[in-house]
CSV table of C-alpha atoms in Angstrom, one decimal:
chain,number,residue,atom,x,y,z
P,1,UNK,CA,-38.1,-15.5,14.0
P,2,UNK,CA,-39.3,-12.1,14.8
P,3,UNK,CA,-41.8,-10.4,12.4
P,4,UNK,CA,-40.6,-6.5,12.3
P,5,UNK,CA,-42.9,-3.7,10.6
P,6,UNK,CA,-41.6,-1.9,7.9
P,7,UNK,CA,-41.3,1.6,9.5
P,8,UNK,CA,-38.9,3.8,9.0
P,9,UNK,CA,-37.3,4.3,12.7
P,10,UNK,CA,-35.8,7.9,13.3
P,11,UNK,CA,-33.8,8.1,16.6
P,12,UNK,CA,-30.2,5.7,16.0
P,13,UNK,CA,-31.9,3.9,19.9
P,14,UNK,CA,-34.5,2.4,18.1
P,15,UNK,CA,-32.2,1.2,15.1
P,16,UNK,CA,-30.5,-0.4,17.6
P,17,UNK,CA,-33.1,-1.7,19.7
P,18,UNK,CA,-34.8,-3.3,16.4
P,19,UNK,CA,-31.4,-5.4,15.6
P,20,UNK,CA,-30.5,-6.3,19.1
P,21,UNK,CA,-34.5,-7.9,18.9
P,22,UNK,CA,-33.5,-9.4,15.8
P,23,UNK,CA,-30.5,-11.7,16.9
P,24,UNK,CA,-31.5,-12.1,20.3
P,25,UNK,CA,-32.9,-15.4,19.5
P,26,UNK,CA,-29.1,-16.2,17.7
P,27,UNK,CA,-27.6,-18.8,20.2
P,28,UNK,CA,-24.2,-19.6,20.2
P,29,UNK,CA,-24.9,-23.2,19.8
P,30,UNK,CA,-27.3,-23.1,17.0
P,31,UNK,CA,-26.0,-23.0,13.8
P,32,UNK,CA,-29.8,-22.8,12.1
P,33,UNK,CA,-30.8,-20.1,14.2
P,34,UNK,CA,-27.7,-17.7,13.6
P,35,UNK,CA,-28.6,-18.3,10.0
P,36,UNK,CA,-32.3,-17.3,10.8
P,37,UNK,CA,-30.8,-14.1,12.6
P,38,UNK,CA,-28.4,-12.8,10.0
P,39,UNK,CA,-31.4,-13.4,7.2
P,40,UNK,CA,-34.0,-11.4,9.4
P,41,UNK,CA,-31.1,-8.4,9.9
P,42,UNK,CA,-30.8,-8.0,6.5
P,43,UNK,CA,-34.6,-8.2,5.9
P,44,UNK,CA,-34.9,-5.6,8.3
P,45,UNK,CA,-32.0,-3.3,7.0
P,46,UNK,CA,-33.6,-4.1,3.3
P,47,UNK,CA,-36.8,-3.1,4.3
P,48,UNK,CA,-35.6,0.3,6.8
P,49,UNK,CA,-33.7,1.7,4.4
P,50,UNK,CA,-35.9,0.8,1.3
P,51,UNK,CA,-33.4,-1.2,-1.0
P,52,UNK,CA,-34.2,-3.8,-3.5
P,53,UNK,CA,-31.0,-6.4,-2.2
P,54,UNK,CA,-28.9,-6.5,0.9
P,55,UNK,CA,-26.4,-8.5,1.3
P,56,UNK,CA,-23.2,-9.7,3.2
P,57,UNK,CA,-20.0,-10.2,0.7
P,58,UNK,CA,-17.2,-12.6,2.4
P,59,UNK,CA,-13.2,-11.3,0.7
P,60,UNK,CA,-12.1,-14.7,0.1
P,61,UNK,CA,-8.7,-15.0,-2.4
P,62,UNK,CA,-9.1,-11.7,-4.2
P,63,UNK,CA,-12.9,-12.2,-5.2
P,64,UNK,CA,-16.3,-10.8,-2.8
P,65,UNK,CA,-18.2,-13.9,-2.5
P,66,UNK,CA,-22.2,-13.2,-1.9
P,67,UNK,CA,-22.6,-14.8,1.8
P,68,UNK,CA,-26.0,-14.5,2.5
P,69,UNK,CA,-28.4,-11.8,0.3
P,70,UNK,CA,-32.0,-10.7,1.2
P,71,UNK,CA,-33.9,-9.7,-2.2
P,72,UNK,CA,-37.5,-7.5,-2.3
P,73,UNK,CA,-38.4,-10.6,-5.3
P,74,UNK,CA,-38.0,-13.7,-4.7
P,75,UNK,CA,-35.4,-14.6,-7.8
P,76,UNK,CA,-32.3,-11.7,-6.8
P,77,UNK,CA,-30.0,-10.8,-9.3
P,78,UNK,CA,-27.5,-12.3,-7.0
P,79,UNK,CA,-27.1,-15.9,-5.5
P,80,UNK,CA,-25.7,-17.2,-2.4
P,81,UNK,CA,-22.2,-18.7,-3.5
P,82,UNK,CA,-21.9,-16.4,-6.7
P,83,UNK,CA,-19.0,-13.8,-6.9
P,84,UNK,CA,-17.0,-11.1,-8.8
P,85,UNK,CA,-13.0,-10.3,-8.8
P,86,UNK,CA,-12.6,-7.6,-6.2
P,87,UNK,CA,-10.6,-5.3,-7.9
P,88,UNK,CA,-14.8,-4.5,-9.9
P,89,UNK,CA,-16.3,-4.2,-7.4
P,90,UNK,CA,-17.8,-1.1,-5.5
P,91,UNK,CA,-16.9,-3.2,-2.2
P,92,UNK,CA,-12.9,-3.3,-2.6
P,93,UNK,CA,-12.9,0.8,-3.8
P,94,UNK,CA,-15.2,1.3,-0.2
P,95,UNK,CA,-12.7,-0.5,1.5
P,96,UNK,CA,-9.7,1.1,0.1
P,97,UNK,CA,-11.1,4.9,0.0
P,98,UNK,CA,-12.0,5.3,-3.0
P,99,UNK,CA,-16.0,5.9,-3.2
P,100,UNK,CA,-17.3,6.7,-0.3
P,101,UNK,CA,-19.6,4.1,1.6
P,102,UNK,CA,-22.9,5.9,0.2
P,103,UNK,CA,-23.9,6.6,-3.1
P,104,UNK,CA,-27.2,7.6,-3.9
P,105,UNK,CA,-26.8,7.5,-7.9
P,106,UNK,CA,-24.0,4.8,-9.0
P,107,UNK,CA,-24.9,5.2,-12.8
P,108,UNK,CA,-24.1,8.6,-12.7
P,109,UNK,CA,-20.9,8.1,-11.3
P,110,UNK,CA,-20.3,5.1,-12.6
P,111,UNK,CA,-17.3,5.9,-15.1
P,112,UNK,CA,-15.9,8.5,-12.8
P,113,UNK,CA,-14.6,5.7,-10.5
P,114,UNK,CA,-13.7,3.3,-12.7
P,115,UNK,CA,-16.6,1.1,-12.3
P,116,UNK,CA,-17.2,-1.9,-14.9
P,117,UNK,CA,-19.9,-0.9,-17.8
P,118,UNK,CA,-22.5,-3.8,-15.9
P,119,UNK,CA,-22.8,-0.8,-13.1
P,120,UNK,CA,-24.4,1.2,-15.6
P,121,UNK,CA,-28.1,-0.9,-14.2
P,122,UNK,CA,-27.3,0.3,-10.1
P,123,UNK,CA,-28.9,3.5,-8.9
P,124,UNK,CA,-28.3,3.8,-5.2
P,125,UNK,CA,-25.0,1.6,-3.2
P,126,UNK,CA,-24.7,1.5,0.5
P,127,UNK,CA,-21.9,-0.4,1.8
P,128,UNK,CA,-20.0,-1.0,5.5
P,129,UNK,CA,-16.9,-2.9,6.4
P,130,UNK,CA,-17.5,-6.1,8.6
P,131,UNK,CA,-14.8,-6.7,11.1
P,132,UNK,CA,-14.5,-9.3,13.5
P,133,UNK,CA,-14.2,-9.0,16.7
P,134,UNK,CA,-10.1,-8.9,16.7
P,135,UNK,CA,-10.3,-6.8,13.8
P,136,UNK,CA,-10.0,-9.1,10.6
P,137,UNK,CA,-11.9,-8.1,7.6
P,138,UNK,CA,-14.7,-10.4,6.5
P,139,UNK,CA,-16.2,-8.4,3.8
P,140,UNK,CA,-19.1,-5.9,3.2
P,141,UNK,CA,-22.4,-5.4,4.6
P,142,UNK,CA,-23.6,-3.6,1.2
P,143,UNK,CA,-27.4,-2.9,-0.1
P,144,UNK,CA,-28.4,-1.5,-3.7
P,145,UNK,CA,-31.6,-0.8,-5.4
P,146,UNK,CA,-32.2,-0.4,-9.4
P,147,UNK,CA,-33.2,3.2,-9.1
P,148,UNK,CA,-31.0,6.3,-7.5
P,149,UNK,CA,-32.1,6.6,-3.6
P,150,UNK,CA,-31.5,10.3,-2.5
P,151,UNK,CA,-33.4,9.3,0.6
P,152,UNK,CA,-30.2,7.8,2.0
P,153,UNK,CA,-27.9,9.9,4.3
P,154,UNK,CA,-24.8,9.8,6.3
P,155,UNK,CA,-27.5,8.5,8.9
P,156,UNK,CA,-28.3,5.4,6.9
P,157,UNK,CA,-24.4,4.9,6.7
P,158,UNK,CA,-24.1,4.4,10.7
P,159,UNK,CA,-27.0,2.4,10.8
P,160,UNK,CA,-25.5,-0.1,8.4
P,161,UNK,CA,-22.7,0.3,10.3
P,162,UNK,CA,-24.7,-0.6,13.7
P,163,UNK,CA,-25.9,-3.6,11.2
P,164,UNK,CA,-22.4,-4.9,10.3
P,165,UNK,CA,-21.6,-4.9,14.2
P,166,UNK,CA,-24.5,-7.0,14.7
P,167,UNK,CA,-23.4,-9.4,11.8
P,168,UNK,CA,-19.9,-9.7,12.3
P,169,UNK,CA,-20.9,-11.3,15.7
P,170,UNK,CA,-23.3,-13.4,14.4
P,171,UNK,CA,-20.9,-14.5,11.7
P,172,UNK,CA,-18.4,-15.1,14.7
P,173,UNK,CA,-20.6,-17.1,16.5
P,174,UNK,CA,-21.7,-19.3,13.4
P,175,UNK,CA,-17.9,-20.0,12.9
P,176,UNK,CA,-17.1,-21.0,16.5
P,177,UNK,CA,-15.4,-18.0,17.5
P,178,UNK,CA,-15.4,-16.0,20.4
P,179,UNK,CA,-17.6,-13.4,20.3
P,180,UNK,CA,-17.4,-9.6,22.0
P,181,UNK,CA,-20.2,-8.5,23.5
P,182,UNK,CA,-23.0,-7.2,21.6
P,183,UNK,CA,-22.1,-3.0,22.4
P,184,UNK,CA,-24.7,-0.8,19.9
P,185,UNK,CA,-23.0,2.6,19.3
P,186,UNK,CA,-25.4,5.7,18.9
């Protein structure tokens, strides 16, 4: 595993280049060392874009089911396994268009998109569709933090969306799948 420095890359080339490093050691036949790979992306997304948890949510039977999470503590709020009903969460109203995929205050908004009363804790959401390669849903790449962010920007958006590129095809790979070339968008 790759050791990245907490720095906060401007240019979209060096996002890139910095999860491209990240799972290039991912091999196809390795099970262990996709997982390695999809932990240190969301490490480095966590620490880039200065959230307390990011995380990958699987749609799975009408509930987002918490995939794999990397937390700034070591006890996150959420667990590997644990879920909510989709129809609460910020994830489903992303996916449908109704909040948009950055919001930089949640509690303030909270009530004005129908969010459950339990939001009322989350300052800043970032979230991003992950798609497979033949375009099936697999759920959110999504980060939060306990205090409002108004650091994020649409930029931070395409880099998570760079990020959920990156993970769909390391989710593909750990599931047998084929897998499309890794292409990063600027």
């Amino acid at each position: 595993m790759k050791t990245i420095p907490e720095t906060s890359p401007e240019a979209p080339d060096d996002w890139a280049t910095r999860l491209a490093a990240v799972t290039a050691d991912a091999d196809l036949r390795d099970s262990v060392l996709i997982e390695v790979s999809i932990g240190s992306l969301l490490r480095v997304v966590r620490e880039q874009l200065k959230l307390e948890v990011v995380f990958i949510g699987e749609f799975i039977d009408g509930a987002r089911v918490f995939r794999h999470i990397a937390s700034r503590t070591e006890d996150a709020v959420i667990k590997p396994g644990e879920g909510h009903a989709l129809d609460e969460t910020i994830c489903q109203r992303i996916v449908d268009g109704r909040m948009p995929c950055l919001t930089p205050d949640v509690a303030s908004v909270r009530s004005d998109y129908g969010l459950p009363l339990y939001y009322e804790a989350l300052g800043a959401h970032i979230g991003v569709p992950v798609r497979l390669s033949d375009g099936t849903l697999y759920g959110m790449l999504c980060g939060f933090s306990f205090a409002a962010c108004p650091h994020l920007d649409e930029r931070d958006v395409r880099r998570l969306e760079m990020a959920a590129h990156a993970t769909a095809r390391l989710i593909a790979q750990a599931e047998g799948r084929d897998v499309a070339p890794l292409v990063m968008a600027h």
